[in-house]
Amino acid sequence: MDALLQLNAVSQAYAGKPVIDNMSFQLAEGEIACLLGSSGCGKTTVLRCIAGFEPLRGGDIRLNGERIAAPGYNKPAHLRAVGMVFQDYALFPHLDVAANVGFGLRGLGDGERKARIGLMLEVVGLSALAGAYPHELSGGQQQRVALARALAPRPRLLLLDEPFSNLDVDLRQRLSHEVRGILKEQGMTAIMVTHDQQEAFAMADKVGVMHHGHLQQWASPYQLYHEPASRYVADFIGQGAFVPAVISGPQCVTLEVGEYCSLTPLAYQVGAQVDVLLRPDDVVHDDHSELTAVVKGKVFMGSEFMYTLQLPSGQQVLAQVPSHHNHAIGEAIGIRLELDHLIAFAR
């Protein structure tokens, strides 16, 4: 698949302070990506550079093979065929829903413009609210109007800046799935910025984890979780605990609870001291196991408990356990490890 969007060694700085440092990635047509990271990591600045709101200090950005940004050159934002959905939706309060959606439709005849507005409202499920005003809409409805307005001019690329951050948790989860469905149905290529991992995983084909202006890893959600490229990504994505181990073979490690082997070779010499990442789904409750751990904490999550368990050495790990296994704090329970993905980093 050819890349629709390419960032090649992109750098940007404010007042001489680097905000994006030597960032490169590419996105194929029809793919949805998320830039994920904590506040201040530079993810929104990346979006603004792609949109044309910020000049580059280094590298270049290409859209459909055309260079749209480089040091000393910045193709005007309105000529880039890039749509944007802002964090606060930026709807015009004095315009009704239909007029908001049609705001960017220039150069069309009245009939064509009306048809395009009608189609976009149908796509986002708001046909019945064409005559309503923004203040009469819920947060989720406003978000849909902003999406319809961004899609209406048929952009090559859509940018979404924390589009669900003003909504409650349940609505965020539902809308992230719905918006992904709409974008896929429209064949839209999109990049979203978020600090919410679940949102990124629900929306994206590719996720870029950012930290202090650096792109730590660009991969599928599955790869980020099971094959993190750095200790930072391993720590940032999901939950888990690092436990000490020793490399005991080309594909094996020995932990305090036994030897475990990977399907692929480990990049360490035999005898090297490493830390192995244990995810909650690696630690399986098993009443028949001779290996036991003591329950030190528990969080009820409906269909499951998240247990904090203490191994014989005092090392603590997390375990996801179906909620009909309701064990008391201080109780010893049988466990076994299922390390299908063995993730190790130098101690």
Short mmCIF file of C-alpha atoms in Angstrom, two decimals:
data_model
loop_
_atom_site.label_atom_id
_atom_site.label_comp_id
_atom_site.label_asym_id
_atom_site.label_seq_id
_atom_site.Cartn_x
_atom_site.Cartn_y
_atom_site.Cartn_z
CA MET A 1 0.00 0.00 0.00
CA ASP A 2 1.40 3.41 -1.00
CA ALA A 3 1.70 6.02 1.74
CA LEU A 4 -0.81 8.87 1.56
CA LEU A 5 0.98 10.78 4.33
CA GLN A 6 4.71 10.80 5.05
CA LEU A 7 6.59 12.60 7.80
CA ASN A 8 10.34 12.50 7.18
CA ALA A 9 12.64 13.54 10.08
CA VAL A 10 10.21 16.31 11.11
CA SER A 11 11.39 18.71 13.82
CA GLN A 12 9.75 21.74 15.41
CA ALA A 13 10.69 24.04 18.28
CA TYR A 14 9.16 26.88 20.27
CA ALA A 15 11.52 29.64 21.42
CA GLY A 16 14.45 27.36 20.65
CA LYS A 17 13.08 24.50 22.75
CA PRO A 18 12.54 21.28 20.71
CA VAL A 19 8.90 20.10 20.72
CA ILE A 20 9.15 17.48 17.96
CA ASP A 21 12.50 15.84 17.32
CA ASN A 22 13.35 13.95 14.11
CA MET A 23 9.94 12.28 13.77
CA SER A 24 9.25 9.93 10.85
CA PHE A 25 6.21 7.81 10.05
CA GLN A 26 3.86 7.10 7.18
CA LEU A 27 0.18 6.35 6.83
CA ALA A 28 -1.45 4.40 4.01
CA GLU A 29 -4.66 5.53 2.35
CA GLY A 30 -7.70 4.42 4.38
CA GLU A 31 -5.72 3.85 7.59
CA ILE A 32 -6.61 5.46 10.91
CA ALA A 33 -3.76 6.39 13.24
CA CYS A 34 -3.53 7.77 16.76
CA LEU A 35 -0.72 9.77 18.32
CA LEU A 36 -0.76 8.75 21.97
CA GLY A 37 1.09 10.38 24.83
CA SER A 38 0.85 12.42 28.00
CA SER A 39 0.25 16.18 28.00
CA GLY A 40 3.13 18.22 26.60
CA CYS A 41 4.70 15.38 24.59
CA GLY A 42 4.24 17.24 21.28
CA LYS A 43 1.38 15.25 19.76
CA THR A 44 -0.92 18.23 19.03
CA THR A 45 2.03 20.12 17.51
CA VAL A 46 2.46 17.24 15.04
CA LEU A 47 -1.19 17.65 14.03
CA ARG A 48 -0.76 21.42 13.63
CA CYS A 49 2.30 20.91 11.42
CA ILE A 50 0.38 18.50 9.18
CA ALA A 51 -2.57 20.92 9.02
CA GLY A 52 -0.32 23.83 8.02
CA PHE A 53 -0.72 25.87 11.22
CA GLU A 54 2.96 25.53 12.24
CA PRO A 55 6.13 25.84 10.12
CA LEU A 56 8.77 23.11 10.25
CA ARG A 57 12.26 23.53 11.62
CA GLY A 58 13.54 20.34 9.98
CA GLY A 59 12.47 17.50 7.70
CA ASP A 60 9.45 17.53 5.42
CA ILE A 61 5.81 16.40 5.19
CA ARG A 62 4.35 14.86 2.03
CA LEU A 63 0.69 14.29 1.20
CA ASN A 64 -0.04 11.98 -1.72
CA GLY A 65 3.60 12.40 -2.80
CA GLU A 66 3.48 16.21 -2.83
CA ARG A 67 5.72 18.10 -0.41
CA ILE A 68 3.43 20.33 1.66
CA ALA A 69 5.86 21.45 4.38
CA ALA A 70 9.61 21.91 4.84
CA PRO A 71 11.86 24.54 6.44
CA GLY A 72 11.12 27.79 4.56
CA TYR A 73 8.10 26.33 2.78
CA ASN A 74 4.56 25.89 4.11
CA LYS A 75 1.72 25.21 1.68
CA PRO A 76 -1.30 27.25 2.90
CA ALA A 77 -3.61 25.25 5.16
CA HIS A 78 -6.71 25.87 3.02
CA LEU A 79 -4.98 24.38 -0.05
CA ARG A 80 -3.90 21.10 1.60
CA ALA A 81 -7.21 19.17 1.36
CA VAL A 82 -6.83 18.39 5.07
CA GLY A 83 -9.87 18.50 7.37
CA MET A 84 -9.72 19.05 11.12
CA VAL A 85 -12.00 18.33 14.07
CA PHE A 86 -11.02 20.48 17.03
CA GLN A 87 -11.17 19.60 20.72
CA ASP A 88 -13.96 22.14 21.37
CA TYR A 89 -15.72 21.36 18.03
CA ALA A 90 -15.54 25.10 17.04
CA LEU A 91 -19.15 25.16 15.78
CA PHE A 92 -20.67 28.52 14.80
CA PRO A 93 -23.38 29.27 17.41
CA HIS A 94 -25.39 31.54 15.09
CA LEU A 95 -25.63 28.88 12.32
CA ASP A 96 -27.93 25.86 12.41
CA VAL A 97 -26.59 22.32 11.98
CA ALA A 98 -27.01 22.27 8.19
CA ALA A 99 -25.25 25.62 7.77
CA ASN A 100 -22.40 24.49 10.03
CA VAL A 101 -21.91 21.34 7.98
CA GLY A 102 -22.00 23.29 4.73
CA PHE A 103 -19.67 26.06 5.86
CA GLY A 104 -16.62 24.76 3.99
CA LEU A 105 -18.45 23.83 0.79
CA ARG A 106 -17.33 26.54 -1.58
CA GLY A 107 -17.75 26.52 -5.35
CA LEU A 108 -20.78 24.20 -5.38
CA GLY A 109 -24.20 24.94 -6.83
CA ASP A 110 -27.10 25.21 -4.38
CA GLY A 111 -28.50 21.78 -5.30
CA GLU A 112 -25.13 20.02 -5.04
CA ARG A 113 -24.31 21.79 -1.78
CA LYS A 114 -27.69 20.85 -0.26
CA ALA A 115 -27.26 17.23 -1.36
CA ARG A 116 -23.78 17.02 0.17
CA ILE A 117 -25.00 18.47 3.48
CA GLY A 118 -27.91 16.01 3.51
CA LEU A 119 -25.60 13.07 2.83
CA MET A 120 -23.16 14.05 5.58
CA LEU A 121 -25.97 14.49 8.13
CA GLU A 122 -27.26 11.06 7.14
CA VAL A 123 -23.78 9.57 7.58
CA VAL A 124 -23.50 10.89 11.15
CA GLY A 125 -27.15 10.15 11.99
CA LEU A 126 -28.33 13.75 12.46
CA SER A 127 -30.71 14.29 9.52
CA ALA A 128 -33.57 15.11 11.91
CA LEU A 129 -31.56 17.92 13.54
CA ALA A 130 -30.59 19.88 10.40
CA GLY A 131 -32.43 22.99 11.64
CA ALA A 132 -31.24 22.85 15.26
CA TYR A 133 -28.59 25.16 16.70
CA PRO A 134 -25.41 24.05 18.52
CA HIS A 135 -26.69 25.11 21.96
CA GLU A 136 -29.67 22.77 21.50
CA LEU A 137 -27.44 19.73 20.96
CA SER A 138 -25.77 17.33 23.38
CA GLY A 139 -21.97 17.06 23.46
CA GLY A 140 -22.09 13.87 21.40
CA GLN A 141 -24.33 15.49 18.80
CA GLN A 142 -22.04 18.53 18.56
CA GLN A 143 -19.11 16.19 18.01
CA ARG A 144 -20.97 14.51 15.13
CA VAL A 145 -21.73 17.89 13.53
CA ALA A 146 -18.04 18.80 13.72
CA LEU A 147 -17.17 15.48 12.09
CA ALA A 148 -19.75 15.97 9.32
CA ARG A 149 -18.44 19.50 8.65
CA ALA A 150 -14.86 18.22 8.39
CA LEU A 151 -15.87 15.39 6.03
CA ALA A 152 -18.15 17.48 3.80
CA PRO A 153 -15.42 18.99 1.53
CA ARG A 154 -14.00 15.49 0.87
CA PRO A 155 -10.54 16.00 2.43
CA ARG A 156 -7.71 13.60 1.57
CA LEU A 157 -6.77 13.47 5.26
CA LEU A 158 -8.73 14.12 8.46
CA LEU A 159 -7.10 15.30 11.70
CA LEU A 160 -8.86 14.94 15.07
CA ASP A 161 -7.47 16.74 18.12
CA GLU A 162 -8.69 14.98 21.30
CA PRO A 163 -12.22 14.91 19.81
CA PHE A 164 -13.85 13.04 22.71
CA SER A 165 -12.15 14.76 25.66
CA ASN A 166 -15.20 16.86 26.61
CA LEU A 167 -17.52 13.84 26.83
CA ASP A 168 -18.26 11.44 29.68
CA VAL A 169 -16.56 8.04 29.71
CA ASP A 170 -19.47 5.93 28.43
CA LEU A 171 -20.18 8.32 25.56
CA ARG A 172 -16.48 8.50 24.68
CA GLN A 173 -16.29 4.73 24.34
CA ARG A 174 -19.44 4.51 22.25
CA LEU A 175 -18.55 7.43 19.98
CA SER A 176 -14.99 6.25 19.38
CA HIS A 177 -16.37 2.99 17.94
CA GLU A 178 -19.03 4.85 15.94
CA VAL A 179 -16.59 7.41 14.54
CA ARG A 180 -14.19 4.66 13.49
CA GLY A 181 -17.08 2.98 11.68
CA ILE A 182 -17.99 6.22 9.89
CA LEU A 183 -14.39 6.90 8.84
CA LYS A 184 -13.93 3.34 7.56
CA GLU A 185 -17.25 3.51 5.69
CA GLN A 186 -16.10 6.73 4.02
CA GLY A 187 -12.65 5.30 3.22
CA MET A 188 -11.13 8.22 5.11
CA THR A 189 -7.46 8.44 6.13
CA ALA A 190 -7.25 9.99 9.58
CA ILE A 191 -4.95 10.84 12.47
CA MET A 192 -6.27 11.40 15.97
CA VAL A 193 -4.45 12.80 18.99
CA THR A 194 -5.33 11.41 22.42
CA HIS A 195 -3.87 10.66 25.85
CA ASP A 196 -6.39 7.82 26.38
CA GLN A 197 -5.02 4.35 25.54
CA GLN A 198 -8.43 2.69 25.31
CA GLU A 199 -9.59 5.37 22.91
CA ALA A 200 -6.47 4.91 20.77
CA PHE A 201 -6.89 1.12 20.71
CA ALA A 202 -10.60 1.40 19.83
CA MET A 203 -9.98 3.84 16.97
CA ALA A 204 -6.65 3.10 15.38
CA ASP A 205 -5.00 0.75 12.90
CA LYS A 206 -1.63 2.27 13.88
CA VAL A 207 -0.64 3.99 17.13
CA GLY A 208 2.38 6.22 17.64
CA VAL A 209 3.55 6.48 21.25
CA MET A 210 5.20 9.86 21.89
CA HIS A 211 7.44 10.97 24.76
CA HIS A 212 9.19 14.35 25.02
CA GLY A 213 8.84 15.00 21.29
CA HIS A 214 10.18 11.61 20.23
CA LEU A 215 8.19 8.88 18.52
CA GLN A 216 8.94 5.83 20.68
CA GLN A 217 7.09 3.29 18.51
CA TRP A 218 4.74 3.28 15.51
CA ALA A 219 2.83 -0.01 15.39
CA SER A 220 -0.55 -1.72 15.65
CA PRO A 221 -2.24 -1.71 19.08
CA TYR A 222 -1.56 -5.48 19.34
CA GLN A 223 2.17 -4.97 18.69
CA LEU A 224 2.42 -2.11 21.18
CA TYR A 225 0.90 -4.26 23.91
CA HIS A 226 2.67 -7.55 23.17
CA GLU A 227 5.88 -6.36 21.43
CA PRO A 228 6.86 -2.98 22.93
CA ALA A 229 10.03 -1.59 21.36
CA SER A 230 11.30 0.13 24.52
CA ARG A 231 10.93 -0.04 28.26
CA TYR A 232 9.06 3.28 28.15
CA VAL A 233 6.41 1.87 25.78
CA ALA A 234 6.14 -1.33 27.85
CA ASP A 235 5.56 0.73 30.98
CA PHE A 236 3.24 3.26 29.32
CA ILE A 237 0.92 0.84 27.52
CA GLY A 238 -1.45 -1.24 29.61
CA GLN A 239 -0.66 -2.44 33.11
CA GLY A 240 1.97 -4.79 34.40
CA ALA A 241 4.99 -5.30 36.64
CA PHE A 242 8.68 -5.79 35.86
CA VAL A 243 10.14 -8.83 37.64
CA PRO A 244 13.86 -9.69 37.82
CA ALA A 245 15.12 -12.63 35.75
CA VAL A 246 18.29 -14.12 34.26
CA ILE A 247 18.74 -15.15 30.63
CA SER A 248 19.13 -18.93 30.76
CA GLY A 249 19.20 -19.73 27.03
CA PRO A 250 18.89 -18.08 23.61
CA GLN A 251 15.11 -17.93 24.02
CA CYS A 252 14.69 -18.56 27.76
CA VAL A 253 14.65 -16.70 31.07
CA THR A 254 14.62 -17.95 34.64
CA LEU A 255 12.37 -16.12 37.09
CA GLU A 256 11.92 -16.93 40.77
CA VAL A 257 8.94 -19.08 39.76
CA GLY A 258 10.70 -21.11 37.06
CA GLU A 259 12.10 -21.08 33.53
CA TYR A 260 10.06 -19.75 30.60
CA CYS A 261 10.95 -19.72 26.92
CA SER A 262 9.99 -17.38 24.10
CA LEU A 263 8.98 -18.38 20.60
CA THR A 264 11.63 -15.98 19.29
CA PRO A 265 15.28 -15.41 20.31
CA LEU A 266 15.99 -12.85 23.03
CA ALA A 267 18.58 -10.16 22.32
CA TYR A 268 20.69 -10.90 25.42
CA GLN A 269 23.64 -13.14 26.32
CA VAL A 270 23.12 -16.14 28.61
CA GLY A 271 23.65 -14.98 32.20
CA ALA A 272 22.49 -11.41 31.55
CA GLN A 273 20.26 -9.91 34.21
CA VAL A 274 16.98 -8.61 32.82
CA ASP A 275 13.55 -7.42 33.90
CA VAL A 276 10.63 -9.34 32.43
CA LEU A 277 7.27 -7.64 31.95
CA LEU A 278 4.34 -9.59 33.40
CA ARG A 279 0.94 -8.34 32.19
CA PRO A 280 -2.22 -9.09 34.24
CA ASP A 281 -3.29 -11.54 31.53
CA ASP A 282 0.04 -13.42 31.84
CA VAL A 283 -0.78 -14.40 35.44
CA VAL A 284 -3.51 -17.07 35.44
CA HIS A 285 -5.43 -18.17 38.54
CA ASP A 286 -5.16 -21.97 38.82
CA ASP A 287 -6.40 -23.83 41.92
CA HIS A 288 -4.39 -26.91 40.91
CA SER A 289 -1.04 -25.13 40.65
CA GLU A 290 1.67 -25.71 43.26
CA LEU A 291 2.85 -22.13 42.79
CA THR A 292 0.95 -19.77 45.08
CA ALA A 293 0.80 -16.02 45.64
CA VAL A 294 -0.83 -13.98 48.39
CA VAL A 295 -3.65 -11.54 47.60
CA LYS A 296 -2.46 -8.08 48.71
CA GLY A 297 -5.12 -5.99 46.97
CA LYS A 298 -8.19 -6.37 44.77
CA VAL A 299 -10.32 -4.13 42.58
CA PHE A 300 -13.77 -5.32 41.47
CA MET A 301 -14.30 -4.52 37.78
CA GLY A 302 -17.63 -6.24 37.14
CA SER A 303 -16.77 -9.28 35.04
CA GLU A 304 -13.37 -9.65 36.72
CA PHE A 305 -11.17 -8.72 39.66
CA MET A 306 -7.79 -7.07 39.25
CA TYR A 307 -5.72 -8.74 41.98
CA THR A 308 -2.41 -7.49 43.32
CA LEU A 309 -0.52 -10.66 44.20
CA GLN A 310 2.70 -11.11 46.18
CA LEU A 311 5.14 -13.82 45.12
CA PRO A 312 7.29 -15.66 47.71
CA SER A 313 10.18 -13.18 47.23
CA GLY A 314 7.89 -10.23 48.02
CA GLN A 315 7.71 -9.21 44.35
CA GLN A 316 4.20 -8.04 43.43
CA VAL A 317 2.37 -8.75 40.15
CA LEU A 318 -1.13 -8.08 38.80
CA ALA A 319 -3.63 -10.72 37.71
CA GLN A 320 -6.98 -10.49 35.92
CA VAL A 321 -9.29 -13.11 37.41
CA PRO A 322 -12.97 -13.80 36.58
CA SER A 323 -15.11 -12.21 39.27
CA HIS A 324 -16.69 -15.44 40.50
CA HIS A 325 -13.25 -16.16 42.04
CA ASN A 326 -13.69 -13.84 45.02
CA HIS A 327 -10.66 -14.28 47.29
CA ALA A 328 -9.92 -12.46 50.53
CA ILE A 329 -6.99 -10.14 51.17
CA GLY A 330 -4.22 -12.24 52.72
CA GLU A 331 -5.40 -15.48 51.10
CA ALA A 332 -2.88 -17.58 49.14
CA ILE A 333 -4.13 -18.66 45.72
CA GLY A 334 -2.67 -20.93 43.06
CA ILE A 335 -1.28 -19.27 39.92
CA ARG A 336 0.62 -20.17 36.76
CA LEU A 337 2.28 -17.97 34.17
CA GLU A 338 1.35 -18.06 30.50
CA LEU A 339 4.13 -16.07 28.85
CA ASP A 340 3.17 -16.38 25.20
CA HIS A 341 4.91 -13.03 24.60
CA LEU A 342 8.15 -12.83 26.56
CA ILE A 343 9.16 -9.16 26.98
CA ALA A 344 12.56 -8.58 28.57
CA PHE A 345 14.70 -5.45 29.04
CA ALA A 346 18.18 -5.02 30.48
CA ARG A 347 18.05 -4.65 34.25
#
